[in-house]
Coordinates of C-alpha atoms in Angstrom, one line a residue:
M1 CA 107.2 122.1 161.7
N2 CA 106.2 126.1 162.5
L3 CA 107.3 128.4 159.3
V4 CA 109.1 131.7 161.2
A5 CA 110.2 133.1 158.1
E6 CA 110.2 133.1 154.3
V7 CA 112.0 134.6 151.3
R8 CA 109.7 134.0 148.0
D9 CA 110.9 134.2 144.1
L10 CA 113.5 137.0 145.7
R11 CA 115.5 138.9 142.8
V12 CA 118.0 141.6 143.9
D13 CA 119.1 143.6 141.0
I14 CA 122.4 146.3 141.1
G15 CA 123.1 148.5 137.7
G16 CA 121.1 145.9 135.6
R17 CA 122.5 142.5 136.9
A18 CA 120.7 140.0 138.8
I19 CA 122.9 139.2 142.0
V20 CA 120.3 137.1 143.5
D21 CA 117.1 136.0 140.9
G22 CA 114.3 134.0 141.6
V23 CA 114.8 132.5 145.1
S24 CA 112.9 130.8 147.9
L25 CA 114.0 130.2 151.4
A26 CA 112.2 128.8 154.2
A27 CA 113.1 128.8 157.8
H28 CA 111.3 126.5 160.2
A29 CA 111.5 127.0 164.4
G30 CA 114.0 124.3 165.5
S31 CA 115.6 123.6 162.5
V32 CA 119.0 124.4 160.4
T33 CA 119.1 125.4 156.7
A34 CA 122.6 125.6 155.1
V35 CA 122.9 127.8 152.1
I36 CA 126.4 127.2 150.2
G37 CA 127.9 128.2 147.4
P38 CA 131.2 129.8 145.8
S39 CA 131.9 133.3 146.6
G40 CA 129.8 135.9 144.9
S41 CA 126.6 133.2 144.3
G42 CA 124.2 135.4 146.5
K43 CA 124.4 133.9 149.8
T44 CA 124.5 136.8 152.1
T45 CA 122.4 138.9 149.9
T46 CA 120.0 136.3 150.3
G47 CA 120.7 135.8 154.3
L48 CA 120.0 140.3 154.5
A49 CA 116.9 139.9 153.0
L50 CA 115.6 138.5 156.5
L51 CA 116.4 141.8 158.0
G52 CA 115.2 144.2 155.2
E53 CA 118.7 144.7 154.2
Y54 CA 119.8 145.2 150.4
P55 CA 123.0 146.8 148.6
A56 CA 123.1 150.1 147.8
G57 CA 121.0 150.9 144.5
A58 CA 119.6 147.6 144.7
V59 CA 115.7 146.9 142.7
V60 CA 114.0 143.9 145.1
D61 CA 111.5 142.2 144.2
G62 CA 109.6 139.2 145.7
E63 CA 108.9 138.6 149.0
V64 CA 109.6 138.3 152.4
H65 CA 107.7 137.5 155.7
T66 CA 109.4 137.2 159.2
P67 CA 106.5 136.9 161.4
A68 CA 107.7 135.2 164.2
G69 CA 109.7 138.4 165.4
P70 CA 113.7 139.7 165.0
V71 CA 115.9 138.4 163.1
G72 CA 119.6 138.3 164.5
Y73 CA 122.5 138.8 162.3
I74 CA 126.0 136.9 163.1
P75 CA 128.0 138.5 160.1
Q76 CA 131.3 137.3 158.3
H77 CA 133.1 140.1 159.3
P78 CA 131.9 141.0 163.3
A79 CA 133.9 144.3 163.7
S80 CA 131.3 145.9 161.5
V81 CA 128.7 145.6 164.0
L82 CA 130.4 146.1 167.0
N83 CA 130.8 150.0 168.2
P84 CA 134.7 150.3 168.1
A85 CA 134.6 153.2 170.9
R86 CA 132.4 151.3 173.7
R87 CA 133.9 148.3 175.8
V88 CA 132.4 145.2 175.2
G89 CA 130.7 145.0 178.7
A90 CA 129.0 148.1 177.6
L91 CA 127.8 146.9 174.3
L92 CA 125.9 143.8 176.1
A93 CA 125.0 145.5 178.9
D94 CA 123.0 147.8 176.6
I95 CA 121.6 145.0 174.9
A96 CA 120.5 143.4 178.2
A97 CA 119.2 146.5 179.3
R98 CA 115.8 146.1 176.4
Q99 CA 114.7 143.1 178.6
G100 CA 114.2 144.9 181.5
G101 CA 115.0 143.4 185.0
D102 CA 117.7 144.9 187.6
R103 CA 121.5 145.4 187.3
L104 CA 122.0 141.9 188.5
A105 CA 119.3 139.8 186.2
R106 CA 121.2 142.1 183.5
R107 CA 124.6 141.2 184.3
R108 CA 123.3 137.2 184.6
R109 CA 122.3 137.5 181.1
V110 CA 125.4 138.4 179.7
E111 CA 127.4 136.2 181.3
E112 CA 124.6 133.3 179.9
A113 CA 125.2 135.0 176.5
L114 CA 128.9 134.5 176.4
R115 CA 129.0 130.9 177.8
L116 CA 126.7 129.5 175.6
A117 CA 129.0 131.5 172.6
Q118 CA 131.8 129.7 174.0
L119 CA 133.9 132.9 175.1
P120 CA 136.6 132.2 177.2
D121 CA 137.8 134.3 179.6
P122 CA 134.9 136.4 179.5
E123 CA 135.7 138.9 182.4
S124 CA 139.0 140.1 180.5
V125 CA 137.0 140.4 177.7
L126 CA 133.9 142.1 179.0
R127 CA 137.1 144.7 179.8
R128 CA 138.3 145.8 176.3
F129 CA 137.4 147.0 173.3
P130 CA 136.1 145.2 170.2
H131 CA 139.8 145.9 167.9
Q132 CA 141.4 144.4 171.3
L133 CA 140.1 141.1 170.4
S134 CA 140.6 138.5 168.1
G135 CA 138.4 137.5 164.8
G136 CA 136.9 134.6 166.1
Q137 CA 136.8 136.7 169.7
Q138 CA 134.5 139.1 167.6
Q139 CA 132.4 136.5 166.1
R140 CA 131.8 135.0 169.5
V141 CA 130.8 138.4 170.7
V142 CA 128.4 138.9 167.5
L143 CA 127.2 136.0 168.8
A144 CA 126.3 137.0 171.9
Q145 CA 124.4 140.2 171.2
A146 CA 122.1 137.9 168.7
L147 CA 121.7 135.3 171.6
L148 CA 120.9 138.4 173.8
L149 CA 118.1 139.7 171.3
G150 CA 115.8 137.1 172.0
A151 CA 115.5 136.3 167.8
R152 CA 113.3 133.8 166.7
V153 CA 115.4 133.5 163.9
I154 CA 119.4 134.0 163.5
V155 CA 121.6 134.1 160.1
A156 CA 124.7 133.1 160.6
D157 CA 127.2 134.6 157.6
E158 CA 130.3 132.5 158.2
P159 CA 130.3 131.9 161.7
T160 CA 133.5 129.7 162.0
T161 CA 135.5 131.8 159.7
G162 CA 138.9 132.1 161.1
Q163 CA 138.0 130.0 163.9
D164 CA 140.9 126.9 165.1
A165 CA 139.3 123.3 164.5
L166 CA 138.6 123.5 168.6
T167 CA 136.6 126.8 168.5
K168 CA 135.0 125.6 165.5
R169 CA 133.6 122.6 167.3
G170 CA 132.2 125.1 170.6
V171 CA 130.6 127.0 167.8
V172 CA 129.3 124.3 166.0
A173 CA 127.7 123.2 169.6
E174 CA 126.1 126.3 170.3
L175 CA 124.2 126.6 166.9
A176 CA 123.4 123.4 168.0
A177 CA 121.6 124.1 171.5
V178 CA 120.3 127.3 169.9
A179 CA 117.9 125.0 167.4
A180 CA 117.5 122.8 170.2
Q181 CA 115.5 126.2 171.8
G182 CA 113.2 126.3 169.2
I183 CA 114.9 129.1 167.0
A184 CA 115.3 128.4 163.6
V185 CA 119.3 128.9 162.3
I186 CA 119.8 130.2 158.7
L187 CA 123.5 129.0 158.1
L188 CA 125.3 130.9 155.2
S189 CA 128.8 128.2 154.7
H190 CA 131.4 127.7 152.9
D191 CA 132.7 124.8 155.2
L192 CA 131.1 121.6 154.4
D193 CA 132.4 119.7 157.9
V194 CA 129.8 122.3 159.5
V195 CA 127.1 122.1 156.9
R196 CA 127.6 118.2 157.4
E197 CA 127.2 118.0 161.2
L198 CA 124.4 121.1 162.1
A199 CA 122.2 121.3 158.5
D200 CA 118.3 119.9 158.4
E201 CA 118.2 120.6 154.8
V202 CA 120.6 122.4 152.0
V203 CA 120.4 125.4 149.4
V204 CA 122.9 125.3 147.0
M205 CA 123.0 128.3 144.9
R206 CA 125.1 129.7 142.1
A207 CA 125.4 133.1 139.9
G208 CA 122.4 134.1 141.8
R209 CA 119.8 131.1 141.6
V210 CA 118.9 128.1 143.8
V211 CA 120.8 125.1 141.9
D212 CA 120.0 122.4 144.2
R213 CA 118.3 122.1 147.7
G214 CA 116.8 119.4 149.5
P215 CA 117.9 117.6 152.9
A216 CA 121.8 117.3 154.1
S217 CA 122.2 114.0 153.2
S218 CA 121.6 113.7 150.3
V219 CA 122.8 117.2 148.8
L220 CA 125.9 116.8 150.7
E221 CA 126.6 113.3 149.7
G222 CA 129.6 113.0 147.2
L223 CA 130.5 116.5 148.6
E224 CA 133.8 115.6 150.5
P225 CA 135.1 118.6 152.9
G226 CA 138.9 119.7 152.9
R227 CA 141.3 117.0 154.3
L228 CA 144.7 118.2 155.9
G229 CA 147.6 117.1 152.6
T230 CA 151.2 116.5 152.6
A231 CA 153.3 119.2 154.1
R232 CA 155.7 121.1 151.7
T233 CA 159.5 119.3 150.9
P234 CA 161.7 121.6 153.5
R235 CA 164.4 123.6 151.5
P236 CA 167.3 125.6 153.0
R237 CA 166.9 128.7 154.4
G238 CA 168.3 131.8 152.8
P239 CA 169.0 134.8 154.9
L240 CA 166.4 136.1 157.6
R241 CA 163.8 138.7 155.9
L242 CA 161.7 139.3 159.0
E243 CA 162.2 138.6 162.5
T244 CA 160.5 139.3 165.9
R245 CA 163.5 138.9 169.2
N246 CA 162.3 138.7 172.7
L247 CA 158.8 140.7 171.7
T248 CA 156.3 141.0 174.5
A249 CA 153.1 142.9 174.2
R250 CA 149.9 144.3 175.8
H251 CA 146.6 146.1 174.9
L252 CA 146.7 149.8 174.9
A253 CA 144.1 151.6 177.0
T254 CA 143.0 148.8 179.1
R255 CA 143.5 149.1 183.0
G256 CA 145.7 146.7 184.3
A257 CA 145.9 145.0 180.9
P258 CA 147.8 141.3 181.3
E259 CA 150.4 140.2 178.2
V260 CA 149.0 139.0 175.1
L261 CA 152.4 137.6 173.6
S262 CA 154.7 137.0 175.9
D263 CA 158.9 136.7 175.3
I264 CA 158.5 136.0 170.9
A265 CA 160.8 135.0 169.1
V266 CA 159.9 133.8 165.4
S267 CA 162.0 134.4 161.7
V268 CA 160.7 134.3 158.5
A269 CA 163.6 133.7 155.6
A270 CA 163.7 135.3 152.1
G271 CA 161.0 133.2 149.7
E272 CA 160.0 131.7 152.5
C273 CA 156.4 130.9 154.5
L274 CA 156.3 131.0 158.0
A275 CA 152.3 129.7 159.0
L276 CA 151.1 131.2 163.2
V277 CA 148.3 129.1 163.9
G278 CA 147.0 128.4 167.4
R279 CA 143.1 128.9 168.6
S280 CA 141.6 131.8 168.4
G281 CA 142.6 134.4 170.8
S282 CA 146.0 133.0 171.2
G283 CA 147.8 136.5 170.0
K284 CA 148.3 135.3 166.4
T285 CA 147.0 139.0 165.0
T286 CA 148.5 140.9 167.5
L287 CA 151.9 139.2 165.9
G288 CA 151.2 139.8 163.0
R289 CA 150.1 143.6 163.7
C290 CA 153.3 144.2 165.6
M291 CA 155.4 142.9 163.1
A292 CA 153.7 145.3 160.6
G293 CA 153.8 148.6 162.7
L294 CA 149.8 148.2 163.7
H295 CA 150.1 147.6 167.2
R296 CA 153.2 149.3 168.8
A297 CA 151.9 148.9 172.6
Y298 CA 155.1 146.1 172.5
Q299 CA 159.0 145.9 174.0
G300 CA 161.7 143.9 171.8
T301 CA 162.4 144.2 168.6
V302 CA 161.4 143.7 165.4
L303 CA 163.7 143.0 162.4
L304 CA 163.6 143.7 158.4
D305 CA 167.2 142.5 157.0
G306 CA 168.7 142.5 160.3
T307 CA 167.9 146.2 160.9
P308 CA 165.2 147.3 163.5
M309 CA 162.0 148.6 162.4
P310 CA 160.1 151.7 163.9
R311 CA 157.3 150.2 166.3
S312 CA 154.6 152.6 164.5
L313 CA 153.5 152.6 160.8
R314 CA 153.6 156.3 161.3
S315 CA 157.2 156.6 161.9
R316 CA 157.9 154.4 159.2
R317 CA 159.4 155.1 156.1
R318 CA 157.7 155.0 152.9
A319 CA 159.7 152.1 151.5
E320 CA 159.7 150.4 155.0
L321 CA 155.4 151.0 154.4
A322 CA 156.2 149.3 151.2
A323 CA 158.6 146.3 152.3
V324 CA 156.0 144.9 154.8
Q325 CA 152.3 144.7 153.5
Y326 CA 149.5 143.4 156.1
V327 CA 146.0 141.6 153.8
F328 CA 143.4 142.0 156.7
Q329 CA 140.9 139.3 157.5
D330 CA 138.2 142.2 157.2
A331 CA 138.7 143.0 153.8
K332 CA 135.3 145.0 153.3
A333 CA 136.6 147.1 155.8
A334 CA 139.9 147.7 154.4
F335 CA 138.1 149.5 151.5
D336 CA 136.8 152.7 151.3
E337 CA 133.1 151.9 150.4
H338 CA 132.7 155.0 148.2
R339 CA 135.5 154.2 145.4
P340 CA 136.1 152.0 142.9
V341 CA 137.9 148.5 144.0
L342 CA 140.4 149.6 140.6
D343 CA 141.3 152.9 141.7
Q344 CA 141.9 152.1 145.5
V345 CA 144.2 149.2 144.2
A346 CA 146.2 151.2 141.7
R347 CA 146.6 153.7 144.4
T348 CA 149.1 151.7 146.4
A349 CA 151.7 151.8 143.5
V350 CA 151.3 155.1 143.0
R351 CA 151.6 156.1 147.1
L352 CA 154.6 154.0 147.9
C353 CA 156.6 152.9 144.7
G354 CA 155.8 156.6 142.9
A355 CA 154.5 154.7 139.7
A356 CA 152.4 156.6 137.4
P357 CA 148.7 156.8 137.5
E358 CA 148.0 154.9 134.0
E359 CA 151.5 152.6 134.9
A360 CA 149.5 151.7 138.2
R361 CA 146.4 151.0 136.9
R362 CA 147.6 148.6 134.2
T363 CA 149.2 146.7 136.9
A364 CA 146.5 146.7 139.4
L365 CA 144.3 144.9 136.2
S366 CA 147.0 142.5 136.0
T367 CA 146.9 141.3 139.0
L368 CA 143.9 141.3 139.9
G369 CA 143.0 139.7 137.1
E370 CA 145.9 137.0 138.2
F371 CA 143.0 136.4 141.2
G372 CA 140.1 136.1 138.7
L373 CA 138.7 139.5 138.9
D374 CA 138.4 141.0 135.8
E375 CA 138.1 144.9 134.7
S376 CA 134.8 144.8 135.1
L377 CA 134.4 143.4 138.4
A378 CA 137.7 145.8 139.4
A379 CA 135.3 149.2 138.5
R380 CA 132.7 148.4 140.7
R381 CA 132.4 149.8 145.0
P382 CA 133.5 147.6 147.1
G383 CA 129.7 146.8 148.2
E384 CA 129.0 144.9 145.0
L385 CA 131.3 142.5 145.2
S386 CA 131.3 139.3 147.6
G387 CA 133.6 139.2 150.5
G388 CA 135.7 136.4 148.6
E389 CA 136.3 138.9 145.8
L390 CA 137.5 141.9 148.0
Q391 CA 139.7 139.4 149.9
R392 CA 141.2 138.7 146.2
A393 CA 141.3 142.7 145.4
A394 CA 142.7 143.5 149.4
L395 CA 145.3 140.6 148.1
A396 CA 146.3 142.0 144.8
R397 CA 146.6 146.1 146.1
A398 CA 149.4 144.7 149.1
L399 CA 151.2 143.3 146.5
L400 CA 150.9 146.4 144.2
A401 CA 152.8 147.8 146.9
R402 CA 156.2 145.0 145.7
P403 CA 156.6 143.9 149.2
Q404 CA 159.6 142.0 150.5
V405 CA 157.2 140.8 153.4
L406 CA 153.7 139.8 152.9
I407 CA 151.4 138.9 156.5
C408 CA 148.4 137.5 155.7
D409 CA 145.9 137.7 158.3
E410 CA 142.7 134.4 157.9
I411 CA 143.0 135.3 154.0
T412 CA 141.6 132.2 153.1
S413 CA 138.6 131.9 155.9
G414 CA 135.4 131.8 154.8
L415 CA 136.3 131.0 151.2
D416 CA 134.7 128.2 148.8
T417 CA 137.1 125.6 147.8
A418 CA 137.8 127.0 144.3
T419 CA 138.9 130.3 145.3
R420 CA 140.8 129.1 148.5
T421 CA 142.9 127.1 145.6
T422 CA 143.1 130.4 143.6
I423 CA 144.6 132.2 146.5
L424 CA 147.0 129.6 147.6
D425 CA 148.6 128.6 144.0
A426 CA 148.6 132.4 143.5
L427 CA 150.6 132.9 146.6
A428 CA 152.9 129.9 145.7
R429 CA 153.7 131.4 142.4
L430 CA 154.7 134.6 144.0
R431 CA 157.2 133.3 146.1
E432 CA 159.0 131.6 143.6
R433 CA 159.0 134.7 140.9
V434 CA 159.5 137.3 143.5
D435 CA 161.2 135.8 146.5
L436 CA 158.5 137.2 148.5
S437 CA 158.3 136.4 152.2
L438 CA 154.7 135.3 153.8
V439 CA 154.0 135.3 157.1
F440 CA 150.5 133.0 157.2
I441 CA 148.1 133.7 160.0
T442 CA 145.5 130.9 159.8
H443 CA 143.7 128.2 162.2
D444 CA 143.6 126.3 158.9
L445 CA 146.3 123.6 159.3
A446 CA 145.6 122.4 155.4
A447 CA 146.3 125.6 154.2
A448 CA 149.5 125.7 156.7
A449 CA 150.3 122.4 155.2
A450 CA 150.4 123.5 151.5
L451 CA 151.9 126.9 152.1
A452 CA 154.3 127.0 154.8
D453 CA 157.9 126.2 155.3
Q454 CA 157.7 126.7 158.9
I455 CA 154.9 126.8 161.5
A456 CA 155.0 128.5 164.9
V457 CA 151.7 127.5 167.5
L458 CA 150.9 130.1 169.7
D459 CA 148.9 129.2 172.8
S460 CA 148.2 132.4 175.2
G461 CA 150.6 133.9 173.4
R462 CA 153.4 132.0 174.0
I463 CA 155.2 129.7 171.4
V464 CA 154.4 126.3 172.4
E465 CA 155.9 124.6 169.5
A466 CA 157.9 125.5 166.1
G467 CA 159.9 124.0 163.3
P468 CA 160.0 123.1 159.8
A469 CA 156.3 122.1 158.5
S470 CA 156.9 119.0 157.5
E471 CA 158.1 117.7 161.0
L472 CA 155.8 119.6 163.1
I473 CA 152.7 118.2 161.1
E474 CA 153.7 114.4 160.5
T475 CA 155.5 114.2 164.6
P476 CA 154.2 117.4 166.4
Q477 CA 154.9 117.3 169.8
H478 CA 153.1 119.5 172.2
P479 CA 149.4 118.4 173.3
L480 CA 147.6 121.7 171.4
T481 CA 149.5 120.6 168.0
K482 CA 148.4 116.9 168.2
E483 CA 144.8 118.3 169.5
L484 CA 144.5 121.1 166.4
L485 CA 145.5 118.2 163.9
S486 CA 143.1 115.7 165.1
A487 CA 140.3 117.8 166.1
P488 CA 137.1 116.4 163.7
L489 CA 134.0 118.1 164.1
T490 CA 132.6 114.5 164.7
A491 CA 133.6 114.7 167.9
L492 CA 130.8 116.4 168.9
P493 CA 128.3 114.3 171.4
G494 CA 124.6 113.8 170.3
G495 CA 125.2 114.8 166.3
P496 CA 123.3 117.4 165.4
P497 CA 119.8 118.9 165.5
G498 CA 117.3 116.3 164.5
C499 CA 119.7 113.4 164.8

């Protein structure tokens, strides 16, 4: 096969610590190479090396060759590479213009890229700003950018993060189609379903080193992907902690914007977990943001303990800010890159709970420790932590506000099985210990089954089914719920490249 990119004996040191140590990797035209391993194993650092990008202050040794030309990159946190001040249509038009042609030809290339990226309702998406898109929609816009660039190598860093099973199937199909066009794909992923479906070769990393490599069939043998477990046993509902009534929302700054949520009524009781599930773009994140005061363009009411909450975060009192905390899907964007993580986590207790700085620091260290982050990790800046480590730090920071309600937006997306289990177990313990209420926004029905008491399924901004988690998972009624529960990747026609 034609070699289009190669990494040889790569070593990347930060502060005397090797985050990548002696890694070699080859990308061949039309082939998919998957790099797997736990959070912090060095996957993203290795992938970014193909673009010539390294963490600040890194000392680099080894060789990187990309003789075939430009390398496209689909990051785990897509908002980080989308200009927030420009509409999606303008962003894509700029890239299409580099390829030449008249306006009509450029428009057709953009439309084709959006179609191949499996982005529904592209006309609506082109009019929006990046912050008006769900995480899954942002991911597919970035995929469209990479396709428009004409790269011969695409590094896809957790490209199915935050996506439901149906949308994930579409992204897998597109990456397979990309490889079929002779483009090399480097897939960085924790999702063994996706890896099993797509990869020709698998490279396994741990603690910055390659510990196994070979054909996907042999390396993945015995590694089983996560499956849907048994739903929690229902328990009596306590008093309602957070609820919405007749909530209808639109996006700001979009002329003639359609409703993204319509007449939503959901509730979560004290000590209960409500899971919001549905396809990417169904309105899950917008609903969570309305609850948290992060999206004020809505009619209807959000109530905390029966009292209406101000729509805007800026209008909420300190006690109200502390009571409802939001953990973002893009943990990296939620941290100041110039300050140590520990300082930022501790600051929450000082600002919202009036804690003394030393007391806040002790509490921060204890909470971070519950999520597997010791003091040496916490003392680093955000850029020195992996995505999974930052996600755990973001969760700890929110908990230092001593919230009554914690809204978690796809916080288990893109995490390896061990890290995902650590987070879910910690949340389950917190619910029992401090009577914490959770709103759990997820495409991961296995996680919803493990954690949720109630589930609400959204589609096109409406609740199409809701009820106790055990009933909804065992006897779903709505066609979408049934489809989400029975959407294996193996249903894709044609199989992975090379079959």
